[in-house]
Amino acid sequence: MKYTEEHEWLRVEGDLVVVGITEHAATQLGDVVFVELPETETMVAAGDEAVVIESVKAASDILAPVDGEIVEVNSKLVDNPGLVNDDPTGSAWFFKMKIDDLSVLDQFMDEDEYNDLIA
Amino acid sequence: MSDLLRLGLHDLHVSLGGKMVPFAGYDMPVQYPAGVMKEHIHTRTAAGLFDVSHMGQVILHPKGSMADLALVFEALMPVDVLGLAQGRQRYGLFTNDAGGILDDLMFANRGDHLFVVVNAACKHADVAHMRAHLSAVAEVEFIENRALLALQGPQAGDVLARLIPETAAMRFMDVARPLWQGTELWVSRSGYTGEDGFEISVPEARAEAFAKALLAEPEVLPIGLGARDSLRLEAGLCLYGHDIDTTTSPVEAGLTWAIQKARRAGGDRAGGFPGAPRILSELATGPARLRVGLRPDGRAPMREGTAIFSDKDESIGTITSGGFGPSVEAPVAMGYVSAPNAATGTTLLGELRGKRLPVTVTDLPFHPTSYKR
């Protein structure tokens, strides 16, 4: 698992990258009440807004961590946004991306580095 | 953070796991470990304890008769003060010469004086305002050594009666000064959640013991500012500085229920308050815009500042409070729209992230109130 400074986790699944937010991020956001997912088969660039999440407190964006194509989204979150709080690192993934070269993930933090960031 | 004021119960909030944030100059708990959603639902189903000690507590001691004080206090508000019976509380509004709202408040007739509770962000201005206008008839005493707690929810009555049996007889907007373990509490049966409940002023030295006694009751959880906001929004209640301010009149804000007959045209003491020409004229012919409830048709919350358009794409208003309503289980908002678009059931559009999405004008409150009348 890799981690971004935006508090996303990235998990490699075959040739795809699965993207979600960390437990720390979910706790900071508070109760999530709305999730707007991107369209599949869209090309995104690193830093593009991919997902809008609204918690009871505020709206926030989940950014595409790298360049690539959104190939699958977790539509369960639309009907059950609270899953983001209940299981942020498991069933509450947001989208899967196809990227050209998985080695671009090397730039991101590993678990120890991420834990240092949020400590 | 060092310039933030600390509540008397600061250490208690921290020990309860409160997440502290700046609000109205104070370091205040926005939520506890249960989180906003659970705290909100708990208040609607059991009882929640809120620390609202940041609010201003003021006593107006009459220099002459209570009636003289009431009549001069009335000159600051489009509200009937003289007619308020002893032992009762009423909602009031300080207005300015333009008919805008300087602050909203609660005032109670406690026999030989009036007790006033004002908003935190306005309290120093309110005290100065009252001193400037009431000094001939009253001594204005700013109370700074008492905490103010709110116990709210359908089980609040049972809980408080267990500690102070005589509160069981109080009805909505009654005030009383019972003793708890030898300490005089100032209790009103009121609040700002839409639920039955109480606001309780307690001397600072006894506040922690009293708060802990309430929290020891099985029905009671501590509730932060986050749920306080979603509860009052569902109840259709205005937040000063957001839904009402110096540019909004009481009539535009839909607060005409707070303007008793005695102060309206044809009443015994009609007019004679700041902004009376505008306010009386709006009462007679209707305001140009109105505060309304707005329900987004989709699931995305629309928050303060969201622009509202008619179905003909004219800009006709703005959301002043909005978010997710945990009891309504949907987003809810309120805001001002032009009068022709204010009828219940009208479909309007709210602009969210560049898209105009449908919202429906809805009667307030979103969640039915359950005051013990």
CSV table of C-alpha atoms in Angstrom, one decimal:
chain,number,residue,atom,x,y,z
A,1,MET,CA,0.0,0.0,0.0
A,2,LYS,CA,1.2,3.5,-0.9
A,3,TYR,CA,0.1,6.8,0.6
A,4,THR,CA,-0.2,10.4,-0.7
A,5,GLU,CA,0.2,13.6,1.1
A,6,GLU,CA,-3.5,14.1,0.3
A,7,HIS,CA,-4.3,11.2,2.7
A,8,GLU,CA,-5.2,8.8,-0.1
A,9,TRP,CA,-4.2,5.1,-0.1
A,10,LEU,CA,-3.2,3.4,-3.4
A,11,ARG,CA,-3.3,-0.3,-3.7
A,12,VAL,CA,-2.1,-2.2,-6.8
A,13,GLU,CA,-4.6,-4.8,-8.1
A,14,GLY,CA,-3.2,-6.5,-11.2
A,15,ASP,CA,-2.5,-3.7,-13.6
A,16,LEU,CA,-4.9,-1.3,-11.9
A,17,VAL,CA,-4.5,1.1,-9.0
A,18,VAL,CA,-7.3,1.2,-6.4
A,19,VAL,CA,-7.7,4.6,-4.6
A,20,GLY,CA,-9.3,5.4,-1.3
A,21,ILE,CA,-8.8,7.6,1.7
A,22,THR,CA,-7.0,6.7,4.9
A,23,GLU,CA,-8.6,6.1,8.3
A,24,HIS,CA,-7.0,9.3,9.5
A,25,ALA,CA,-8.6,11.3,6.6
A,26,ALA,CA,-12.0,9.7,7.3
A,27,THR,CA,-11.9,10.6,10.9
A,28,GLN,CA,-10.9,14.2,10.1
A,29,LEU,CA,-13.7,14.6,7.6
A,30,GLY,CA,-16.4,13.4,10.1
A,31,ASP,CA,-19.6,11.6,9.0
A,32,VAL,CA,-19.6,11.4,5.2
A,33,VAL,CA,-23.1,12.1,3.8
A,34,PHE,CA,-22.5,12.5,0.0
A,35,VAL,CA,-20.1,11.1,-2.6
A,36,GLU,CA,-20.0,12.1,-6.2
A,37,LEU,CA,-17.9,9.7,-8.3
A,38,PRO,CA,-16.3,10.4,-11.7
A,39,GLU,CA,-17.5,8.8,-15.0
A,40,THR,CA,-15.7,5.7,-16.0
A,41,GLU,CA,-13.6,5.7,-19.1
A,42,THR,CA,-12.4,9.2,-18.4
A,43,MET,CA,-8.8,10.2,-18.6
A,44,VAL,CA,-7.5,12.2,-15.7
A,45,ALA,CA,-4.2,14.0,-14.9
A,46,ALA,CA,-2.5,13.9,-11.5
A,47,GLY,CA,-4.1,16.6,-9.3
A,48,ASP,CA,-7.4,16.6,-11.2
A,49,GLU,CA,-10.5,16.5,-8.9
A,50,ALA,CA,-11.9,13.0,-9.2
A,51,VAL,CA,-14.4,12.7,-6.4
A,52,VAL,CA,-16.4,15.1,-4.3
A,53,ILE,CA,-17.1,14.1,-0.8
A,54,GLU,CA,-19.3,16.0,1.6
A,55,SER,CA,-19.2,15.4,5.3
A,56,VAL,CA,-21.6,16.9,7.9
A,57,LYS,CA,-18.9,19.6,8.2
A,58,ALA,CA,-17.7,20.5,4.6
A,59,ALA,CA,-17.1,19.5,1.0
A,60,SER,CA,-13.7,18.1,0.0
A,61,ASP,CA,-12.2,16.8,-3.2
A,62,ILE,CA,-10.3,13.6,-3.8
A,63,LEU,CA,-7.7,14.2,-6.4
A,64,ALA,CA,-6.4,11.8,-9.0
A,65,PRO,CA,-3.0,10.8,-7.6
A,66,VAL,CA,-1.4,10.1,-11.0
A,67,ASP,CA,-2.2,10.3,-14.7
A,68,GLY,CA,-4.4,7.6,-16.1
A,69,GLU,CA,-7.9,6.3,-17.0
A,70,ILE,CA,-10.7,5.8,-14.5
A,71,VAL,CA,-11.9,2.3,-15.3
A,72,GLU,CA,-14.2,1.4,-12.4
A,73,VAL,CA,-16.0,3.4,-9.6
A,74,ASN,CA,-17.5,2.1,-6.3
A,75,SER,CA,-21.1,3.0,-6.9
A,76,LYS,CA,-22.0,1.5,-3.5
A,77,LEU,CA,-20.8,4.7,-2.0
A,78,VAL,CA,-23.5,6.8,-3.7
A,79,ASP,CA,-26.2,5.0,-1.8
A,80,ASN,CA,-24.2,4.4,1.4
A,81,PRO,CA,-21.7,7.3,1.8
A,82,GLY,CA,-21.3,6.3,5.5
A,83,LEU,CA,-19.2,3.4,4.3
A,84,VAL,CA,-16.3,5.8,4.0
A,85,ASN,CA,-16.3,6.2,7.8
A,86,ASP,CA,-17.1,2.5,8.5
A,87,ASP,CA,-14.5,0.9,6.3
A,88,PRO,CA,-12.3,3.5,4.7
A,89,THR,CA,-9.4,1.2,3.8
A,90,GLY,CA,-11.5,-1.7,2.7
A,91,SER,CA,-14.9,-1.7,1.0
A,92,ALA,CA,-15.0,2.1,0.7
A,93,TRP,CA,-12.6,2.4,-2.2
A,94,PHE,CA,-13.5,5.2,-4.6
A,95,PHE,CA,-12.2,4.3,-8.0
A,96,LYS,CA,-9.8,2.1,-10.0
A,97,MET,CA,-7.3,3.6,-12.4
A,98,LYS,CA,-5.4,2.1,-15.3
A,99,ILE,CA,-1.9,3.7,-15.5
A,100,ASP,CA,0.9,3.2,-18.0
A,101,ASP,CA,3.6,2.5,-15.6
A,102,LEU,CA,3.1,1.3,-12.1
A,103,SER,CA,6.6,2.5,-11.2
A,104,VAL,CA,5.2,6.1,-10.8
A,105,LEU,CA,3.8,4.8,-7.5
A,106,ASP,CA,7.4,4.7,-6.1
A,107,GLN,CA,7.2,8.4,-5.5
A,108,PHE,CA,4.6,8.0,-2.7
A,109,MET,CA,5.0,7.2,0.9
A,110,ASP,CA,5.0,3.7,2.4
A,111,GLU,CA,3.1,3.0,5.6
A,112,ASP,CA,5.8,4.0,8.0
A,113,GLU,CA,6.4,7.3,6.2
A,114,TYR,CA,2.7,8.0,6.2
A,115,ASN,CA,2.4,7.2,9.9
A,116,ASP,CA,5.2,9.7,10.5
A,117,LEU,CA,3.3,12.3,8.5
A,118,ILE,CA,0.2,12.1,10.6
A,119,ALA,CA,1.9,11.5,14.0
B,1,MET,CA,-4.8,29.8,19.8
B,2,SER,CA,-3.5,31.8,22.8
B,3,ASP,CA,-6.0,34.7,22.1
B,4,LEU,CA,-9.0,32.3,22.3
B,5,LEU,CA,-11.1,32.6,25.4
B,6,ARG,CA,-11.5,29.4,27.4
B,7,LEU,CA,-14.9,28.2,28.7
B,8,GLY,CA,-15.1,27.5,32.4
B,9,LEU,CA,-15.7,23.8,31.5
B,10,HIS,CA,-12.8,23.6,29.0
B,11,ASP,CA,-11.0,20.8,30.9
B,12,LEU,CA,-14.2,18.8,31.1
B,13,HIS,CA,-14.7,19.1,27.3
B,14,VAL,CA,-11.1,18.0,26.7
B,15,SER,CA,-11.5,15.0,29.2
B,16,LEU,CA,-14.7,14.0,27.3
B,17,GLY,CA,-12.7,13.9,24.1
B,18,GLY,CA,-14.1,17.1,22.7
B,19,LYS,CA,-12.5,18.3,19.4
B,20,MET,CA,-11.9,22.0,20.2
B,21,VAL,CA,-12.2,24.7,17.5
B,22,PRO,CA,-12.4,28.5,17.6
B,23,PHE,CA,-15.9,29.8,17.6
B,24,ALA,CA,-17.0,33.4,18.4
B,25,GLY,CA,-13.7,34.0,20.1
B,26,TYR,CA,-13.9,30.9,22.3
B,27,ASP,CA,-12.1,27.5,22.1
B,28,MET,CA,-15.2,25.3,21.9
B,29,PRO,CA,-16.0,21.6,21.3
B,30,VAL,CA,-17.3,21.1,17.8
B,31,GLN,CA,-17.9,17.4,18.5
B,32,TYR,CA,-17.1,14.5,20.9
B,33,PRO,CA,-15.9,11.0,19.9
B,34,ALA,CA,-19.5,10.0,19.0
B,35,GLY,CA,-19.4,12.4,16.1
B,36,VAL,CA,-21.9,15.0,14.7
B,37,MET,CA,-24.4,12.5,13.3
B,38,LYS,CA,-24.7,10.3,16.4
B,39,GLU,CA,-24.8,13.4,18.6
B,40,HIS,CA,-27.6,14.9,16.6
B,41,ILE,CA,-29.7,11.7,16.6
B,42,HIS,CA,-29.0,11.2,20.3
B,43,THR,CA,-30.4,14.6,21.1
B,44,ARG,CA,-33.5,13.9,19.1
B,45,THR,CA,-34.1,10.5,20.8
B,46,ALA,CA,-32.7,10.9,24.3
B,47,ALA,CA,-31.0,13.9,25.8
B,48,GLY,CA,-27.9,16.0,24.9
B,49,LEU,CA,-25.9,18.4,27.0
B,50,PHE,CA,-24.5,21.5,25.3
B,51,ASP,CA,-22.2,24.1,26.8
B,52,VAL,CA,-23.4,27.5,25.6
B,53,SER,CA,-21.5,29.5,28.2
B,54,HIS,CA,-20.0,31.7,25.4
B,55,MET,CA,-23.4,33.4,25.1
B,56,GLY,CA,-24.1,36.6,27.0
B,57,GLN,CA,-26.1,36.7,30.2
B,58,VAL,CA,-27.4,40.1,31.3
B,59,ILE,CA,-29.6,41.3,34.1
B,60,LEU,CA,-31.6,44.5,33.8
B,61,HIS,CA,-32.3,45.8,37.3
B,62,PRO,CA,-35.1,48.5,37.1
B,63,LYS,CA,-34.2,51.8,38.8
B,64,GLY,CA,-37.9,52.5,39.1
B,65,SER,CA,-40.8,50.2,38.2
B,66,MET,CA,-40.6,47.1,36.0
B,67,ALA,CA,-43.2,48.8,33.8
B,68,ASP,CA,-41.0,51.8,33.2
B,69,LEU,CA,-38.1,49.4,32.3
B,70,ALA,CA,-40.4,47.3,30.0
B,71,LEU,CA,-41.5,50.4,28.1
B,72,VAL,CA,-38.0,51.6,27.5
B,73,PHE,CA,-36.7,48.1,26.6
B,74,GLU,CA,-39.6,47.9,24.1
B,75,ALA,CA,-38.2,51.0,22.3
B,76,LEU,CA,-35.3,48.7,21.2
B,77,MET,CA,-37.4,45.9,19.8
B,78,PRO,CA,-40.6,45.3,17.8
B,79,VAL,CA,-41.7,43.1,20.7
B,80,ASP,CA,-44.2,43.2,23.5
B,81,VAL,CA,-42.1,43.4,26.7
B,82,LEU,CA,-44.8,45.0,28.9
B,83,GLY,CA,-47.2,42.1,28.4
B,84,LEU,CA,-44.7,39.4,29.4
B,85,ALA,CA,-46.0,37.7,32.6
B,86,GLN,CA,-43.7,37.0,35.6
B,87,GLY,CA,-42.0,33.7,35.3
B,88,ARG,CA,-42.2,33.7,31.5
B,89,GLN,CA,-39.6,34.1,28.7
B,90,ARG,CA,-40.0,35.5,25.2
B,91,TYR,CA,-37.9,35.8,22.0
B,92,GLY,CA,-36.8,39.3,21.1
B,93,LEU,CA,-34.9,41.1,18.4
B,94,PHE,CA,-32.8,44.3,18.6
B,95,THR,CA,-33.4,46.2,15.4
B,96,ASN,CA,-31.6,49.2,13.9
B,97,ASP,CA,-33.0,52.3,12.2
B,98,ALA,CA,-32.9,50.6,8.8
B,99,GLY,CA,-35.1,47.8,10.1
B,100,GLY,CA,-32.2,45.3,10.2
B,101,ILE,CA,-31.5,43.0,13.1
B,102,LEU,CA,-28.7,43.8,15.5
B,103,ASP,CA,-29.1,40.6,17.4
B,104,ASP,CA,-31.8,38.1,18.5
B,105,LEU,CA,-32.2,37.2,22.1
B,106,MET,CA,-34.3,35.7,24.9
B,107,PHE,CA,-35.6,37.8,27.8
B,108,ALA,CA,-37.4,36.7,30.9
B,109,ASN,CA,-39.5,38.5,33.5
B,110,ARG,CA,-38.2,37.3,36.8
B,111,GLY,CA,-40.5,39.5,38.9
B,112,ASP,CA,-38.1,42.3,40.1
B,113,HIS,CA,-35.8,42.3,37.0
B,114,LEU,CA,-35.4,41.1,33.4
B,115,PHE,CA,-32.9,38.4,32.5
B,116,VAL,CA,-31.6,38.5,29.0
B,117,VAL,CA,-29.5,36.0,27.0
B,118,VAL,CA,-27.8,37.2,23.8
B,119,ASN,CA,-25.5,35.8,21.2
B,120,ALA,CA,-21.8,35.3,21.9
B,121,ALA,CA,-20.5,37.3,18.9
B,122,CYS,CA,-22.8,40.3,19.7
B,123,LYS,CA,-22.7,40.3,23.5
B,124,HIS,CA,-20.3,43.2,24.1
B,125,ALA,CA,-22.1,45.3,21.5
B,126,ASP,CA,-25.5,44.3,23.0
B,127,VAL,CA,-24.4,45.3,26.5
B,128,ALA,CA,-23.1,48.7,25.2
B,129,HIS,CA,-26.4,49.1,23.3
B,130,MET,CA,-28.5,48.4,26.4
B,131,ARG,CA,-26.3,50.7,28.6
B,132,ALA,CA,-26.7,53.5,26.0
B,133,HIS,CA,-30.5,53.2,25.9
B,134,LEU,CA,-31.6,51.9,29.3
B,135,SER,CA,-29.4,53.6,31.8
B,136,ALA,CA,-32.2,56.0,32.9
B,137,VAL,CA,-34.4,53.1,33.9
B,138,ALA,CA,-32.1,50.2,34.6
B,139,GLU,CA,-28.8,49.1,35.8
B,140,VAL,CA,-27.3,46.8,33.2
B,141,GLU,CA,-25.4,43.9,34.9
B,142,PHE,CA,-23.3,41.8,32.6
B,143,ILE,CA,-23.1,38.4,34.2
B,144,GLU,CA,-19.6,36.9,33.7
B,145,ASN,CA,-19.4,34.3,36.5
B,146,ARG,CA,-22.0,31.9,35.4
B,147,ALA,CA,-21.9,29.0,32.9
B,148,LEU,CA,-24.9,28.4,30.6
B,149,LEU,CA,-25.8,24.8,29.8
B,150,ALA,CA,-28.5,23.5,27.6
B,151,LEU,CA,-30.1,20.1,28.2
B,152,GLN,CA,-32.2,19.2,25.1
B,153,GLY,CA,-34.2,16.2,23.9
B,154,PRO,CA,-37.3,14.2,24.6
B,155,GLN,CA,-35.8,12.7,27.8
B,156,ALA,CA,-34.4,16.1,29.1
B,157,GLY,CA,-37.5,16.6,31.2
B,158,ASP,CA,-37.2,13.3,33.0
B,159,VAL,CA,-33.5,13.8,33.6
B,160,LEU,CA,-33.7,17.2,35.0
B,161,ALA,CA,-36.7,16.3,37.2
B,162,ARG,CA,-34.6,13.5,38.7
B,163,LEU,CA,-32.1,16.1,39.9
B,164,ILE,CA,-34.5,19.0,40.5
B,165,PRO,CA,-38.1,17.7,40.9
B,166,GLU,CA,-39.8,21.1,40.7
B,167,THR,CA,-38.7,21.5,37.1
B,168,ALA,CA,-41.2,18.9,36.1
B,169,ALA,CA,-44.0,21.5,36.4
B,170,MET,CA,-42.3,23.9,33.9
B,171,ARG,CA,-43.9,24.5,30.5
B,172,PHE,CA,-42.2,25.8,27.3
B,173,MET,CA,-40.8,29.3,27.9
B,174,ASP,CA,-41.3,29.2,31.7
B,175,VAL,CA,-38.4,30.4,33.9
B,176,ALA,CA,-37.6,29.4,37.5
B,177,ARG,CA,-34.8,29.6,40.0
B,178,PRO,CA,-34.7,26.3,41.8
B,179,LEU,CA,-31.9,25.1,44.1
B,180,TRP,CA,-29.6,22.2,43.2
B,181,GLN,CA,-27.5,21.1,46.2
B,182,GLY,CA,-27.9,24.5,47.7
B,183,THR,CA,-26.9,26.4,44.5
B,184,GLU,CA,-29.4,28.6,42.7
B,185,LEU,CA,-29.8,27.6,39.1
B,186,TRP,CA,-31.6,29.9,36.5
B,187,VAL,CA,-33.6,27.6,34.4
B,188,SER,CA,-35.8,28.2,31.4
B,189,ARG,CA,-37.7,25.5,29.5
B,190,SER,CA,-36.4,26.4,26.1
B,191,GLY,CA,-33.5,25.8,23.8
B,192,TYR,CA,-32.4,25.9,20.2
B,193,THR,CA,-32.8,22.4,18.8
B,194,GLY,CA,-36.6,22.1,18.2
B,195,GLU,CA,-36.7,19.6,21.1
B,196,ASP,CA,-38.2,20.0,24.6
B,197,GLY,CA,-35.4,21.0,27.0
B,198,PHE,CA,-33.9,23.5,29.3
B,199,GLU,CA,-31.2,26.2,29.4
B,200,ILE,CA,-29.6,26.3,32.8
B,201,SER,CA,-27.4,29.1,34.1
B,202,VAL,CA,-25.1,27.9,36.9
B,203,PRO,CA,-22.4,29.6,38.9
B,204,GLU,CA,-19.0,28.9,37.4
B,205,ALA,CA,-17.7,27.3,40.6
B,206,ARG,CA,-20.5,24.7,40.5
B,207,ALA,CA,-20.7,24.3,36.7
B,208,GLU,CA,-18.4,21.2,36.4
B,209,ALA,CA,-20.2,19.4,39.3
B,210,PHE,CA,-23.6,20.1,37.8
B,211,ALA,CA,-22.5,19.1,34.2
B,212,LYS,CA,-21.0,15.9,35.6
B,213,ALA,CA,-24.2,15.2,37.5
B,214,LEU,CA,-26.2,15.5,34.2
B,215,LEU,CA,-23.7,13.4,32.3
B,216,ALA,CA,-23.9,10.7,34.9
B,217,GLU,CA,-27.6,10.2,33.9
B,218,PRO,CA,-27.8,7.3,31.4
B,219,GLU,CA,-29.8,9.3,28.8
B,220,VAL,CA,-27.3,12.2,28.6
B,221,LEU,CA,-24.4,12.5,26.1
B,222,PRO,CA,-22.3,15.7,25.6
B,223,ILE,CA,-23.1,17.4,22.3
B,224,GLY,CA,-20.8,19.7,20.3
B,225,LEU,CA,-21.4,22.8,18.1
B,226,GLY,CA,-21.6,20.7,14.9
B,227,ALA,CA,-24.8,18.9,16.0
B,228,ARG,CA,-26.1,22.1,17.6
B,229,ASP,CA,-26.0,23.6,14.1
B,230,SER,CA,-27.6,20.7,12.3
B,231,LEU,CA,-30.3,20.5,15.0
B,232,ARG,CA,-31.2,24.2,14.8
B,233,LEU,CA,-31.2,24.1,11.0
B,234,GLU,CA,-33.6,21.2,10.9
B,235,ALA,CA,-35.8,23.1,13.4
B,236,GLY,CA,-35.8,26.1,11.0
B,237,LEU,CA,-34.2,28.4,13.6
B,238,CYS,CA,-32.0,31.3,12.5
B,239,LEU,CA,-28.3,31.6,13.2
B,240,TYR,CA,-27.4,35.2,13.8
B,241,GLY,CA,-24.7,36.4,11.4
B,242,HIS,CA,-25.9,33.9,8.8
B,243,ASP,CA,-29.7,33.7,8.4
B,244,ILE,CA,-30.3,37.1,10.0
B,245,ASP,CA,-28.1,40.2,10.3
B,246,THR,CA,-28.2,44.0,10.0
B,247,THR,CA,-29.4,43.8,6.4
B,248,THR,CA,-32.3,41.4,7.0
B,249,SER,CA,-35.6,42.7,8.5
B,250,PRO,CA,-37.6,40.5,10.9
B,251,VAL,CA,-40.4,40.3,8.3
B,252,GLU,CA,-38.0,39.1,5.6
B,253,ALA,CA,-36.7,36.6,8.0
B,254,GLY,CA,-40.1,35.2,8.7
B,255,LEU,CA,-40.0,36.2,12.3
B,256,THR,CA,-43.3,38.0,12.3
B,257,TRP,CA,-44.6,35.6,15.1
B,258,ALA,CA,-42.1,37.5,17.3
B,259,ILE,CA,-43.9,40.8,16.7
B,260,GLN,CA,-46.9,40.8,19.0
B,261,LYS,CA,-50.1,42.6,18.1
B,262,ALA,CA,-49.5,45.4,20.6
B,263,ARG,CA,-46.5,46.7,18.5
B,264,ARG,CA,-48.2,46.4,15.1
B,265,ALA,CA,-50.3,49.0,13.3
B,266,GLY,CA,-53.5,49.5,15.3
B,267,GLY,CA,-51.9,48.0,18.5
B,268,ASP,CA,-51.8,49.7,21.9
B,269,ARG,CA,-48.1,50.5,21.5
B,270,ALA,CA,-47.7,50.3,17.7
B,271,GLY,CA,-44.3,51.3,16.3
B,272,GLY,CA,-41.8,53.2,18.4
B,273,PHE,CA,-38.9,50.8,17.8
B,274,PRO,CA,-35.9,51.3,15.5
B,275,GLY,CA,-36.8,50.6,11.9
B,276,ALA,CA,-40.5,50.8,12.5
B,277,PRO,CA,-41.4,52.4,9.2
B,278,ARG,CA,-39.8,49.6,7.2
B,279,ILE,CA,-41.0,46.8,9.4
B,280,LEU,CA,-44.6,48.0,9.7
B,281,SER,CA,-44.7,48.6,5.9
B,282,GLU,CA,-43.4,45.1,5.2
B,283,LEU,CA,-46.0,43.7,7.6
B,284,ALA,CA,-48.7,45.5,5.7
B,285,THR,CA,-47.6,44.8,2.1
B,286,GLY,CA,-45.1,42.0,2.3
B,287,PRO,CA,-41.4,42.1,1.9
B,288,ALA,CA,-39.5,41.9,-1.4
B,289,ARG,CA,-37.7,38.7,-0.3
B,290,LEU,CA,-38.3,36.0,2.3
B,291,ARG,CA,-36.4,33.4,4.2
B,292,VAL,CA,-37.6,30.0,3.2
B,293,GLY,CA,-36.7,26.3,3.7
B,294,LEU,CA,-35.0,24.7,0.7
B,295,ARG,CA,-34.7,21.0,0.1
B,296,PRO,CA,-32.2,20.0,-2.6
B,297,ASP,CA,-33.8,17.3,-4.7
B,298,GLY,CA,-30.4,15.4,-4.9
B,299,ARG,CA,-28.2,14.1,-2.1
B,300,ALA,CA,-25.6,16.8,-2.3
B,301,PRO,CA,-25.8,19.3,0.5
B,302,MET,CA,-26.0,23.0,-0.5
B,303,ARG,CA,-24.2,25.2,1.9
B,304,GLU,CA,-24.2,28.9,2.9
B,305,GLY,CA,-23.4,31.1,-0.1
B,306,THR,CA,-25.0,28.8,-2.7
B,307,ALA,CA,-26.6,31.0,-5.3
B,308,ILE,CA,-30.3,30.3,-6.1
B,309,PHE,CA,-31.9,30.8,-9.5
B,310,SER,CA,-35.4,30.7,-10.8
B,311,ASP,CA,-36.4,28.2,-13.5
B,312,LYS,CA,-36.0,31.1,-15.9
B,313,ASP,CA,-32.3,31.4,-14.8
B,314,GLU,CA,-32.8,34.7,-13.0
B,315,SER,CA,-30.6,35.1,-9.9
B,316,ILE,CA,-33.2,35.3,-7.1
B,317,GLY,CA,-31.5,34.5,-3.8
B,318,THR,CA,-28.8,32.9,-1.7
B,319,ILE,CA,-28.6,30.1,0.8
B,320,THR,CA,-27.7,31.3,4.3
B,321,SER,CA,-27.5,28.0,6.1
B,322,GLY,CA,-27.3,24.5,4.7
B,323,GLY,CA,-26.0,21.1,5.3
B,324,PHE,CA,-27.1,17.5,5.9
B,325,GLY,CA,-30.1,16.9,8.2
B,326,PRO,CA,-29.4,13.7,10.1
B,327,SER,CA,-33.0,13.3,11.2
B,328,VAL,CA,-34.4,14.3,7.8
B,329,GLU,CA,-31.8,12.0,6.3
B,330,ALA,CA,-31.3,14.4,3.4
B,331,PRO,CA,-29.7,17.7,2.7
B,332,VAL,CA,-31.6,20.8,4.1
B,333,ALA,CA,-31.0,24.5,3.7
B,334,MET,CA,-32.6,27.8,4.2
B,335,GLY,CA,-32.1,31.1,2.5
B,336,TYR,CA,-33.6,34.2,1.1
B,337,VAL,CA,-35.5,34.2,-2.2
B,338,SER,CA,-37.5,36.9,-4.0
B,339,ALA,CA,-41.1,37.0,-2.8
B,340,PRO,CA,-42.6,35.8,-6.1
B,341,ASN,CA,-40.5,32.6,-5.8
B,342,ALA,CA,-41.1,32.0,-2.2
B,343,ALA,CA,-44.3,29.8,-2.3
B,344,THR,CA,-44.0,26.4,-0.8
B,345,GLY,CA,-43.5,23.8,-3.5
B,346,THR,CA,-41.8,26.1,-6.0
B,347,THR,CA,-38.9,24.4,-7.8
B,348,LEU,CA,-35.7,26.6,-7.9
B,349,LEU,CA,-32.1,25.9,-8.8
B,350,GLY,CA,-29.1,26.0,-6.6
B,351,GLU,CA,-25.6,26.4,-8.2
B,352,LEU,CA,-23.3,23.7,-7.0
B,353,ARG,CA,-19.8,23.3,-8.4
B,354,GLY,CA,-20.9,25.0,-11.6
B,355,LYS,CA,-24.1,22.9,-12.1
B,356,ARG,CA,-27.6,24.2,-11.4
B,357,LEU,CA,-29.5,21.6,-9.5
B,358,PRO,CA,-33.1,21.6,-8.4
B,359,VAL,CA,-34.2,22.6,-5.0
B,360,THR,CA,-37.8,22.8,-3.7
B,361,VAL,CA,-39.2,25.6,-1.4
B,362,THR,CA,-40.3,23.8,1.7
B,363,ASP,CA,-42.2,24.8,4.9
B,364,LEU,CA,-40.1,25.2,8.0
B,365,PRO,CA,-39.2,23.4,10.2
B,366,PHE,CA,-37.9,20.4,8.4
B,367,HIS,CA,-38.2,18.3,11.5
B,368,PRO,CA,-41.3,18.8,13.7
B,369,THR,CA,-40.7,20.6,17.0
B,370,SER,CA,-41.8,19.0,20.2
B,371,TYR,CA,-41.9,21.7,22.8
B,372,LYS,CA,-43.8,21.0,26.0
B,373,ARG,CA,-46.5,23.7,25.7
